CSV table of C-alpha atoms and ligand atoms in Angstrom, one decimal:
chain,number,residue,atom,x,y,z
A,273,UNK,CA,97.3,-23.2,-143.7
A,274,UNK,CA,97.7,-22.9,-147.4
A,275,UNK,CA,101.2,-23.2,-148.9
A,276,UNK,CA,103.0,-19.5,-149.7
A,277,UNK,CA,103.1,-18.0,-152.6
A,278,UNK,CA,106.4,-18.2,-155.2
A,279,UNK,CA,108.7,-17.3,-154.7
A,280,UNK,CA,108.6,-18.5,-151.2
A,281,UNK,CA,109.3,-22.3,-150.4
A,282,UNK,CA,109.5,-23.7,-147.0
A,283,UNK,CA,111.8,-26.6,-146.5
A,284,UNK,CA,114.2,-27.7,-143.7
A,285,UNK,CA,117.9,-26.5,-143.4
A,286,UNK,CA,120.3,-28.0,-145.7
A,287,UNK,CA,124.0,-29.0,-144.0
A,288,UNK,CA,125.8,-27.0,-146.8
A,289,UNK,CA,123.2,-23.7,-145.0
A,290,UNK,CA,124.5,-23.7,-141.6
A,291,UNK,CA,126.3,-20.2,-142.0
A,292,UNK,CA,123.6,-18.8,-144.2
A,293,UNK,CA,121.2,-19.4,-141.5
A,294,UNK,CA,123.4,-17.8,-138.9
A,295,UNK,CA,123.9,-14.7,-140.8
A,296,UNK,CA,120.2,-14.0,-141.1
A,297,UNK,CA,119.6,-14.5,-137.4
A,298,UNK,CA,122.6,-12.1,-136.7
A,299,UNK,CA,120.6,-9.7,-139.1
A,300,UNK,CA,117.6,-9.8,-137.7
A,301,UNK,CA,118.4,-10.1,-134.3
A,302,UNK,CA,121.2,-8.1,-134.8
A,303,UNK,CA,118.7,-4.9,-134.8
A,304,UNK,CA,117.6,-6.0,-131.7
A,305,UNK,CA,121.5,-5.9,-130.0
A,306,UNK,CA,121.6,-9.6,-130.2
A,307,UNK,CA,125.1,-11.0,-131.2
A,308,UNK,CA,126.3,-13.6,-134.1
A,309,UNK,CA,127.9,-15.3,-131.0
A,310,UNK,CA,124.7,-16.3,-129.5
A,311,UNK,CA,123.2,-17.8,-132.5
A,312,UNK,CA,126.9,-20.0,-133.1
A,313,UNK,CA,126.3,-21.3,-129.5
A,314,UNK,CA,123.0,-22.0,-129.6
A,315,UNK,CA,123.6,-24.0,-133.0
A,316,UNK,CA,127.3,-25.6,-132.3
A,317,UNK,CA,126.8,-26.4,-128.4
A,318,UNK,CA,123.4,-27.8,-128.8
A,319,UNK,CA,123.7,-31.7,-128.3
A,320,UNK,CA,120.9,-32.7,-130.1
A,321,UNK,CA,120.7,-30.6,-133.2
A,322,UNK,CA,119.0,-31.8,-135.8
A,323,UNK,CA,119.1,-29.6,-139.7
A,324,UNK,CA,115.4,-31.4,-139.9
A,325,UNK,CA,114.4,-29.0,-137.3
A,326,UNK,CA,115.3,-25.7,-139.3
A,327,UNK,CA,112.6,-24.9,-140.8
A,328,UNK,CA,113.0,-22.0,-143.5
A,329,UNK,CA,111.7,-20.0,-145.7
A,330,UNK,CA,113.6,-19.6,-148.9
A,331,UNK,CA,113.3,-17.4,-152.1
A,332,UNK,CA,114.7,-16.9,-155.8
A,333,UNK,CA,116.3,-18.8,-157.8
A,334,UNK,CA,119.1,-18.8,-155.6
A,335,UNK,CA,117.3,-19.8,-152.5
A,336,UNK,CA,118.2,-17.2,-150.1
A,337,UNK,CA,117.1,-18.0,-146.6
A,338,UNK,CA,114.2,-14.7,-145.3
A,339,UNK,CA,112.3,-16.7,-142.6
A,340,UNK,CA,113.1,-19.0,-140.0
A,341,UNK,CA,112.6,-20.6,-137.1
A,342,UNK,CA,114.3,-23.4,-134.9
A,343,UNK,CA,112.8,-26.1,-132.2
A,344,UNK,CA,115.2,-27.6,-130.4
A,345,UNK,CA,114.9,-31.2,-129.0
A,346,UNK,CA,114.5,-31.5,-125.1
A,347,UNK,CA,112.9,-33.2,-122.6
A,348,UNK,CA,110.4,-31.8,-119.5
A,349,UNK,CA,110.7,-32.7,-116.3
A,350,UNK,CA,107.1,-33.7,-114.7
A,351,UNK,CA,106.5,-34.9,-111.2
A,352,UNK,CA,107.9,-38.2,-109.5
A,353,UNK,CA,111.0,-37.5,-111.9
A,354,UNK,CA,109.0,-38.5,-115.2
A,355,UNK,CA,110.0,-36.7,-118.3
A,356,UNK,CA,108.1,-35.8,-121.7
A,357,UNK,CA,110.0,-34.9,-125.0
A,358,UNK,CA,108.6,-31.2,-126.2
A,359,UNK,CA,110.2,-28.5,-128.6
A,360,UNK,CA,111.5,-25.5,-127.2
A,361,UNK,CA,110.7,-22.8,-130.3
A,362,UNK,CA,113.9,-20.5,-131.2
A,363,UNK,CA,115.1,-18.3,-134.0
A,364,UNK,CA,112.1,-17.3,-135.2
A,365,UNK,CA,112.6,-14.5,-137.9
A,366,UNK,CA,111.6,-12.9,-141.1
A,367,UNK,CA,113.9,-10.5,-143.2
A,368,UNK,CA,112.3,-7.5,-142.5
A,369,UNK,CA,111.9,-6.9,-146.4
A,370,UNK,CA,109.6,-9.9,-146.8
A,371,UNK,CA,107.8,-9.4,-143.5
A,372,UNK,CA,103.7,-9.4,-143.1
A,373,UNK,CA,103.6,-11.8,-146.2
A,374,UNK,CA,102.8,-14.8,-143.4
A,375,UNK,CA,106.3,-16.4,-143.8
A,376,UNK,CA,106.7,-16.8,-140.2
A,377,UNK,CA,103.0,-18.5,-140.2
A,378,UNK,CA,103.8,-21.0,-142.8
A,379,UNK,CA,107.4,-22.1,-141.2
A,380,UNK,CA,105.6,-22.2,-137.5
A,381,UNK,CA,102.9,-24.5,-139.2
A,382,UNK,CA,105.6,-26.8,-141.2
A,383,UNK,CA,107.3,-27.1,-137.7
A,384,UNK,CA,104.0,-28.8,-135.7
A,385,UNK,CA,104.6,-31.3,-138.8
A,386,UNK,CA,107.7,-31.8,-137.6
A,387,UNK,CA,107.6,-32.0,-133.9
A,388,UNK,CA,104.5,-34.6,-134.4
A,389,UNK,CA,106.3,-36.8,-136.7
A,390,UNK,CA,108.7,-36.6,-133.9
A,391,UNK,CA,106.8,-37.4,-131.1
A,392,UNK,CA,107.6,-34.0,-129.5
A,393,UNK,CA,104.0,-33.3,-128.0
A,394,UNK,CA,104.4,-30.0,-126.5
A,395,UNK,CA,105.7,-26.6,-128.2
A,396,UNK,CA,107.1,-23.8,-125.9
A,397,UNK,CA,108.3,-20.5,-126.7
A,398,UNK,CA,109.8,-17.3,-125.1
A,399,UNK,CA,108.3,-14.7,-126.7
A,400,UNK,CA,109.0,-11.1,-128.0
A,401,UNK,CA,106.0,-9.1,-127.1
A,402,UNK,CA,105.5,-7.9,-130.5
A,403,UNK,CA,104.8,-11.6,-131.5
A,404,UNK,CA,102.4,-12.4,-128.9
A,405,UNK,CA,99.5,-12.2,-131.2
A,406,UNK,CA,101.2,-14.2,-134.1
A,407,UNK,CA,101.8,-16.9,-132.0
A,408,UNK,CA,98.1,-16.3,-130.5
A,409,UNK,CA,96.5,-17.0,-133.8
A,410,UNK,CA,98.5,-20.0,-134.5
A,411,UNK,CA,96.7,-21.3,-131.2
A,412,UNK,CA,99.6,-20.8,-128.1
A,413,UNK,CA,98.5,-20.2,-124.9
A,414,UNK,CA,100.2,-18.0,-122.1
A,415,UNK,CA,101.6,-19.7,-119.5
A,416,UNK,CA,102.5,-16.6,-116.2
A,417,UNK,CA,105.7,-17.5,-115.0
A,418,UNK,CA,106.4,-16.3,-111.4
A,419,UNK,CA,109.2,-14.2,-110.8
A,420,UNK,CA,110.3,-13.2,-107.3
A,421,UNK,CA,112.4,-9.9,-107.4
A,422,UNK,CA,114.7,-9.7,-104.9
A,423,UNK,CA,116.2,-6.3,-103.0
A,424,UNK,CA,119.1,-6.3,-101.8
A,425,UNK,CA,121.2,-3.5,-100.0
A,426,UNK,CA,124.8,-2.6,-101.3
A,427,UNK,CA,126.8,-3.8,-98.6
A,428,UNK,CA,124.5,-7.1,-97.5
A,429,UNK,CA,126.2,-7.6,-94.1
A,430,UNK,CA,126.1,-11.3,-93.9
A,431,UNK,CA,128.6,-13.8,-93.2
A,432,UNK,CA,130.0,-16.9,-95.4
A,433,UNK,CA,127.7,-19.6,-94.5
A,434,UNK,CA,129.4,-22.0,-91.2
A,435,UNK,CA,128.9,-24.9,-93.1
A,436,UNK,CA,130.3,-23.8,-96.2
A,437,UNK,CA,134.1,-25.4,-96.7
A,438,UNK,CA,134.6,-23.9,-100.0
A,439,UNK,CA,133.3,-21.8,-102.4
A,440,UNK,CA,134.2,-20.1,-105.5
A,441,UNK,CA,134.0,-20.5,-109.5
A,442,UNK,CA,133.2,-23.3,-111.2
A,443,UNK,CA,135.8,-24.8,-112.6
A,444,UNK,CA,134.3,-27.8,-115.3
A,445,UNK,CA,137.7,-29.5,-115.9
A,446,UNK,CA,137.1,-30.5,-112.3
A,447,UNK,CA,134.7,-33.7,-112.3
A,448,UNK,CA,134.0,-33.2,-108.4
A,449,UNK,CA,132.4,-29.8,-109.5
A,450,UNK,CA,130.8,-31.3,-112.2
A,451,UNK,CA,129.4,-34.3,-110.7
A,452,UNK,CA,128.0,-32.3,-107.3
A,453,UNK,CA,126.4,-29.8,-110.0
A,454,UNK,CA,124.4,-32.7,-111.9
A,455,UNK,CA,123.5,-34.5,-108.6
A,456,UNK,CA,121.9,-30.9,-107.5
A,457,UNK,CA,120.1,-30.7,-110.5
A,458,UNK,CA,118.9,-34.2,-111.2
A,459,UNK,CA,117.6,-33.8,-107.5
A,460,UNK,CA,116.3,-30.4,-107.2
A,461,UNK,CA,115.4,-28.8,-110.2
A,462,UNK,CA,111.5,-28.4,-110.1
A,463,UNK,CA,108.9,-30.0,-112.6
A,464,UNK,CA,108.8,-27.4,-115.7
A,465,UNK,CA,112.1,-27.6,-116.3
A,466,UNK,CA,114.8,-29.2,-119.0
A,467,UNK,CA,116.4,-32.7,-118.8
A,468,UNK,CA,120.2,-32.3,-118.1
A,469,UNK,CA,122.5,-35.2,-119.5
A,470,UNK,CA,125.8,-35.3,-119.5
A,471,UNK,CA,126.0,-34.0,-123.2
A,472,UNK,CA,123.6,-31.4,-122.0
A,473,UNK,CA,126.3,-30.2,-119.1
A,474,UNK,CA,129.5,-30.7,-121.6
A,475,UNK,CA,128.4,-29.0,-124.7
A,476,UNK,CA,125.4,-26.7,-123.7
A,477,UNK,CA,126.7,-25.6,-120.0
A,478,UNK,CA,130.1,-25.8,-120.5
A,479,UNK,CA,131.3,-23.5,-123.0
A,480,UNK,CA,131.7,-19.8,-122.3
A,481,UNK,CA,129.1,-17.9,-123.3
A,482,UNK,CA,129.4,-15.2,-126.7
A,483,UNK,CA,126.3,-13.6,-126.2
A,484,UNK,CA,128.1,-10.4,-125.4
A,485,UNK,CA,124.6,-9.1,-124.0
A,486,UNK,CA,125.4,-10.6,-120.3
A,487,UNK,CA,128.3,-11.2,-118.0
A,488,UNK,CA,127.5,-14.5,-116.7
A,489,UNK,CA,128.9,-16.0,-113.5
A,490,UNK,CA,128.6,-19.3,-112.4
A,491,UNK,CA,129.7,-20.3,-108.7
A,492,UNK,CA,129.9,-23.3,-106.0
A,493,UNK,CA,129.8,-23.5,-102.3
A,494,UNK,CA,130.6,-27.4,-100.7
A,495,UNK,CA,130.5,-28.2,-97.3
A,496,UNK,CA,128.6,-30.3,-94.6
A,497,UNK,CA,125.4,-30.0,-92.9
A,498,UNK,CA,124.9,-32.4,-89.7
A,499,UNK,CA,127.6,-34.2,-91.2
A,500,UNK,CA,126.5,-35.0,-94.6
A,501,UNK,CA,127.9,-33.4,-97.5
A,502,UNK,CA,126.1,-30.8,-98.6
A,503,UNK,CA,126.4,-27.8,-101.7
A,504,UNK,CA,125.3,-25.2,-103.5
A,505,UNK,CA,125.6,-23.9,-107.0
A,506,UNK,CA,124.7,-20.4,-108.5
A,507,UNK,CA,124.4,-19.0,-112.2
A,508,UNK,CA,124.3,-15.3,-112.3
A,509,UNK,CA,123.9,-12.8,-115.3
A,510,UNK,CA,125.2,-9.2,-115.6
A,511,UNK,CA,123.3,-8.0,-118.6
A,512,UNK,CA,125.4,-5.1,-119.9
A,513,UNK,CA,122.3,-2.7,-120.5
A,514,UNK,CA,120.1,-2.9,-117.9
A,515,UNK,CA,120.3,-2.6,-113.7
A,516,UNK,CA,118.1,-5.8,-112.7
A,517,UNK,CA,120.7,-8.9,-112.4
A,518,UNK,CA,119.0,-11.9,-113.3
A,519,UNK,CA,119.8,-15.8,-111.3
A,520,UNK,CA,119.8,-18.6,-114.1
A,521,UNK,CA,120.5,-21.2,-111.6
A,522,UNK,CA,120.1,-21.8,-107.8
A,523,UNK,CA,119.9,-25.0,-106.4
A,524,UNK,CA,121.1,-26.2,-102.9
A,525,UNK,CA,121.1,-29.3,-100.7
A,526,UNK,CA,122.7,-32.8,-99.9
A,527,UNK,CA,124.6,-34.4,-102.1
A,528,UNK,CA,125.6,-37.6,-100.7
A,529,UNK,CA,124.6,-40.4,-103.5
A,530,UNK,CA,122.4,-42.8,-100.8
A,531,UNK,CA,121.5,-40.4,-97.9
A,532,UNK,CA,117.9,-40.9,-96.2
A,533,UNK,CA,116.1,-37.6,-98.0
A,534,UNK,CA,116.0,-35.3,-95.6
A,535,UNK,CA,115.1,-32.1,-96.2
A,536,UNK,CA,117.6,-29.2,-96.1
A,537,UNK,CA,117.6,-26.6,-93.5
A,538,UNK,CA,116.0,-23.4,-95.7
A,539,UNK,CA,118.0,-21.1,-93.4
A,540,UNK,CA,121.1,-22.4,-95.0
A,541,UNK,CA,120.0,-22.1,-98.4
A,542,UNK,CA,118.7,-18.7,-98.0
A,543,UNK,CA,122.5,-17.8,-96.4
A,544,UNK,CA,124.2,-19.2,-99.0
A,545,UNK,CA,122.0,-17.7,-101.8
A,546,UNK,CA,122.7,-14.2,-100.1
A,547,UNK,CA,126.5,-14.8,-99.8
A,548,UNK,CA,126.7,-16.6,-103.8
A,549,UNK,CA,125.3,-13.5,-105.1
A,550,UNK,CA,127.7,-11.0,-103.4
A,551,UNK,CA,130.6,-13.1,-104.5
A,552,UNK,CA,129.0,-12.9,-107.9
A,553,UNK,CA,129.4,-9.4,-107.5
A,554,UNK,CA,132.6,-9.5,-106.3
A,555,UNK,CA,134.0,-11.7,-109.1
A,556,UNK,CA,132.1,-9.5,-111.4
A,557,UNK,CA,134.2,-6.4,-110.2
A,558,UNK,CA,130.4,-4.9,-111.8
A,559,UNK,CA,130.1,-1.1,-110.7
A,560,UNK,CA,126.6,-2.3,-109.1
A,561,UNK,CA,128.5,-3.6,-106.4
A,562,UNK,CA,128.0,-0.4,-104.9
A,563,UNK,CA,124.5,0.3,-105.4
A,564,UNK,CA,121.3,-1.3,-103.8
A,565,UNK,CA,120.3,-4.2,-106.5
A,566,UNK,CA,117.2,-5.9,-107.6
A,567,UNK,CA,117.9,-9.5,-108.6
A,568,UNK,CA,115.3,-11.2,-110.6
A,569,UNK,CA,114.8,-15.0,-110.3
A,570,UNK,CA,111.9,-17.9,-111.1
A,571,UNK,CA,109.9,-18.1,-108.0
A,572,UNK,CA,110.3,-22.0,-108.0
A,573,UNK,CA,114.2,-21.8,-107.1
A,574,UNK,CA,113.4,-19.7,-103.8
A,575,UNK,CA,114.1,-21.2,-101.1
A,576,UNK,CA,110.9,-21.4,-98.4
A,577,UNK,CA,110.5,-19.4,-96.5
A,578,UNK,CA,113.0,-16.8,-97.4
A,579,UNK,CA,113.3,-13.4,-95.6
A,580,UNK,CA,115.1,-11.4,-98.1
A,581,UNK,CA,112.8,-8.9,-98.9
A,582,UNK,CA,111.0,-9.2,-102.8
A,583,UNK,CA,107.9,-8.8,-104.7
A,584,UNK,CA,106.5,-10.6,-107.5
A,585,UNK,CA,106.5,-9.8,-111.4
A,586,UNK,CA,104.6,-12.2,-113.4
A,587,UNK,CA,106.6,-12.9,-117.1
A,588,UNK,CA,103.7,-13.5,-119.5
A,589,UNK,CA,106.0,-14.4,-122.4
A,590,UNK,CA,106.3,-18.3,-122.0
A,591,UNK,CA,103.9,-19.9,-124.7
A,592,UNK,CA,102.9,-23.5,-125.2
A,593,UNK,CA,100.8,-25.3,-127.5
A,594,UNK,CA,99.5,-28.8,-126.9
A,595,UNK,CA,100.0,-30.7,-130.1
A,596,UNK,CA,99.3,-34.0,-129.3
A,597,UNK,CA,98.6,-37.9,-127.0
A,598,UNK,CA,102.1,-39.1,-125.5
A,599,UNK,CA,103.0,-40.8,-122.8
A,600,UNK,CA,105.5,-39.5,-119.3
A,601,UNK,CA,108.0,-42.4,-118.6
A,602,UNK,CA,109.9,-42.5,-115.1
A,603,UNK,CA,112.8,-43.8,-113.7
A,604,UNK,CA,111.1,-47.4,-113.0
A,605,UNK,CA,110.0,-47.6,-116.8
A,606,UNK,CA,106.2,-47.3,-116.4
A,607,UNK,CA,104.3,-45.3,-118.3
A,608,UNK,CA,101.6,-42.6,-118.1
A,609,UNK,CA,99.4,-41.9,-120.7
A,610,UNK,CA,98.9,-38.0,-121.0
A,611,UNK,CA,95.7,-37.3,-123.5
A,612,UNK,CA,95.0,-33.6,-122.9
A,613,UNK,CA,96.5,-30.6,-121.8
A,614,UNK,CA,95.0,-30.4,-118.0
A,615,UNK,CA,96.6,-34.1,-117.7
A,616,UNK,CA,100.0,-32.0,-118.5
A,617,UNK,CA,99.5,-29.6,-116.1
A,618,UNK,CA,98.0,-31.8,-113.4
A,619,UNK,CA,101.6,-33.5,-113.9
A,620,UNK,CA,103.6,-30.8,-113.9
A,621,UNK,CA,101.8,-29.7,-110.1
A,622,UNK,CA,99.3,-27.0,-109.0
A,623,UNK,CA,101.7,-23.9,-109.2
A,624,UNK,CA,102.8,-25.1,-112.6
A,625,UNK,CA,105.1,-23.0,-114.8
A,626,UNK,CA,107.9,-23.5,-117.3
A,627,UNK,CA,111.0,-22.6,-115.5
A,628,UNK,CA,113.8,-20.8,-117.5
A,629,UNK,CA,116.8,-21.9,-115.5
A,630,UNK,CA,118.8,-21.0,-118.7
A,631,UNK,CA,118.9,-20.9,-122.5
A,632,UNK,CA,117.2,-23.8,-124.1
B,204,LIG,C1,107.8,-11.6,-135.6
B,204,LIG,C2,108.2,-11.9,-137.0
B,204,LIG,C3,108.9,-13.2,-137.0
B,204,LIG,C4,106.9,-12.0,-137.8
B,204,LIG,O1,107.3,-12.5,-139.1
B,204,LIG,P1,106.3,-12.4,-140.4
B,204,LIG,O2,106.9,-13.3,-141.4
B,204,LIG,O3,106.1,-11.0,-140.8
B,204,LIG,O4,105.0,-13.0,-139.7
B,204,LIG,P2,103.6,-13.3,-140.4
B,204,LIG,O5,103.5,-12.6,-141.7
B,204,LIG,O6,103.4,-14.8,-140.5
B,204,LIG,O7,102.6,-12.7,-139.3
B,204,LIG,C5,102.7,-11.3,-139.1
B,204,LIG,C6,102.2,-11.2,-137.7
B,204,LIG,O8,103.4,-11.0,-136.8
B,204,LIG,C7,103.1,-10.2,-135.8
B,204,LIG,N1,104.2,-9.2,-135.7
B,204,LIG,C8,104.9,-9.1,-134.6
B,204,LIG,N2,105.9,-8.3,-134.7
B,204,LIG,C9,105.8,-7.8,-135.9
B,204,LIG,C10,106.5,-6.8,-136.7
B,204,LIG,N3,107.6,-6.1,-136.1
B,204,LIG,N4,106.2,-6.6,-137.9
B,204,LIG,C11,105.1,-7.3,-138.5
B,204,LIG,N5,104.4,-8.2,-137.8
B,204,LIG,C12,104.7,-8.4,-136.6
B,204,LIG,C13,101.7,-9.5,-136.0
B,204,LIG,O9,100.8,-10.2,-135.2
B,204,LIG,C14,101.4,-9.9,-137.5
B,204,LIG,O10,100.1,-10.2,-137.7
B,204,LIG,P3,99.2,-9.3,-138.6
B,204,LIG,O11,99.9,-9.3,-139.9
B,204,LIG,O12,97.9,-10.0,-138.7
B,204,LIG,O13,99.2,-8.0,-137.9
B,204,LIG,C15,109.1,-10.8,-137.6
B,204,LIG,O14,108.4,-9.6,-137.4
B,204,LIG,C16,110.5,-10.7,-137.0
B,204,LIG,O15,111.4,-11.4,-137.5
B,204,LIG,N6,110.7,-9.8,-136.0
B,204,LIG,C17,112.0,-9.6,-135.4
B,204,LIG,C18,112.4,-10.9,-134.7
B,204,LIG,C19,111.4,-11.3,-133.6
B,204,LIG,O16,110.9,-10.5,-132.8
B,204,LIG,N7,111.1,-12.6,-133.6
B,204,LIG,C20,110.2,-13.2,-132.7
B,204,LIG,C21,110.9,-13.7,-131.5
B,204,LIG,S1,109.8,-14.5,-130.4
């Protein structure tokens, strides 16, 4: 792609920018009811930011920032718990004044620069649906992600769980509910989704959300299952505007660090799902706690079978685009060389998907 017109220049984020860049997000986004709040977060609580990987479009003399876009660093879970570095796509916006003018093009294009130089081979996005075909012509791809929709009655009769000793809200000054947390996750999380370290829990997790948009609740259950400890975590979002609650988060099993694998009874994890997301309600105090709900939440965190009655809604906003050779390292240090796209997909399993188990 040619380079834009003056008065335009693309370039990366400069440190002294920061603010600048978070007022026109708020601006354009703003329009759209997103907060200033979200944007800090995303930007201040992201471990591995990186100004290189800003990309803007500037113009005038005094270089005011009119297009932008973000990719943030992570890494993607495959099969046999190998991971792949890719960049999750964010903050994508023009100034509607200098819109249509291929600003957004340009500062997409600079950013494959980037990501290659940076051995990121993968780009994924969320998109808006207005910017499907932009992203289209730069060459993304849709990827469906499965949704399973969830209905449940007001008053859902069940019981606490037996096994469940404890449950309630996560507290993270507690390392016990931090700890059982990362083991879940390091464990169950399925392949599609995002590396968590322990920066990744501290500074992306952590913090209290601003994105006034949502009410987000995040809960634990602990126990014991045929003597073994067992848990349960749950990340629940109240979005202020609409009726269908959405689950971030739901994994449950063993937790004890050298147990034989064994796998966990799916009665109990669909009992615990059903009584985590009444008490979400109830710490909520959400006037849908009185009302039949429909809870929305990625197909691959389901437990199997599960009788709570659902159907399916397939999101078609997840992009990607393949941008180049890399190579999937596991745990053991061996490498596998992944050439082409199908190799990706054959790694990531036959009902692949990106799984949005939160913000990037
Ligand atoms: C989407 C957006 C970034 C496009 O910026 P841009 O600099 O005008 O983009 P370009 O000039 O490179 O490409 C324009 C293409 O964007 C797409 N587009 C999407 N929404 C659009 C909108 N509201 N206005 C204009 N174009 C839009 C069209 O496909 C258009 O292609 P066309 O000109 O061939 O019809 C800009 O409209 C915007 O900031 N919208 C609000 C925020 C947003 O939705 N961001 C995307 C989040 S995934």
């Amino acid at each position: 792609m040619s380079t834009p017109q003056p008065p335009y220049k693309i370039r990366s984020l400069h440190g002294s920018e920061v603010e600048a860049f978070l007022d026109h997000l708020s601006t354009v986004f703003g329009a759209v009811g997103a907060p200033r709040g979200l944007f800090s977060d995303h930007w201040y609580n992201n471990p591995h930011k990186s100004l290189d990987g800003v990309i803007v479009a500037v113009a005038g003399e005094d270089e005011q920032i009119v297009s932008s876009m973000q990719v943030y660093r992570r890494e993607l879970k495959l099969q046999h718990g190998r991971y792949i570095s890719i960049g999750a796509i964010g903050d994508v916006a023009t100034h509607p004044a200098h819109r249509g003018k291929g600003l957004a093009s340009h500062v997409m294009t600079r950013a494959e620069t980037y990501m290659l130089a940076n051995h990121l081979s993968l780009a994924v996005l969320h998109a808006a649906p207005l910017a499907v075909p932009l992203y289209e012509k730069l060459g993304y791809r849709i990827l469906p992600m499965k949704m399973s929709v969830l209905h449940l009655p007001a008053q859902d009769p069940q019981d606490p769980p037996g096994w469940i000793r404890w449950s309630g809200a996560v507290d993270f000054e507690n390392t016990d509910h931090v700890d059982v947390m990362t083991v879940l996750h390091q464990r169950l999380a399925p392949p599609g989704t995002f590396r968590r370290t322990a920066a990744y829990w501290n500074q992306w997790v952590r913090p209290k959300s601003n994105d006034t948009r949502w009410k987000i609740v995040k809960l634990l259950a602990q126990g014991q299952v045929n003597g073994r400890p067992a848990a349960a975590y749950l990340f629940l979002g109240f979005p202020l505007h609409e009726a269908k609650v959405t689950v971030f988060e739901f994994f449950c099993g063993f937790t004890s660090p050298n147990g034989i694998e064994e796998p966990f009874p799916p009665q109990h994890q669909e009992s615990v799902l059903r009584h985590l997301i009444k008490s979400a309600f109830d710490l909520a105090a959400t006037e849908l706690k009185t009302q039949d709900v429909e809870v929305s939440i990625a197909s691959s965190l389901l437990p199997t079978p599960c009788d709570i009655p659902s159907h399916v809604e397939v999101d078609k906003s997840w992009l990607f685009k393949w941008l180049g050779n890399c190579s999937a390292e596991g745990k053991d240090g061996q490498k596998t060389q992944i050439g082409v796209v199908e190799d990706l997909f054959h790694e990531i399993g036959p009902e692949y998907s990106f799984c949005k188990t939160d913000a990037f």
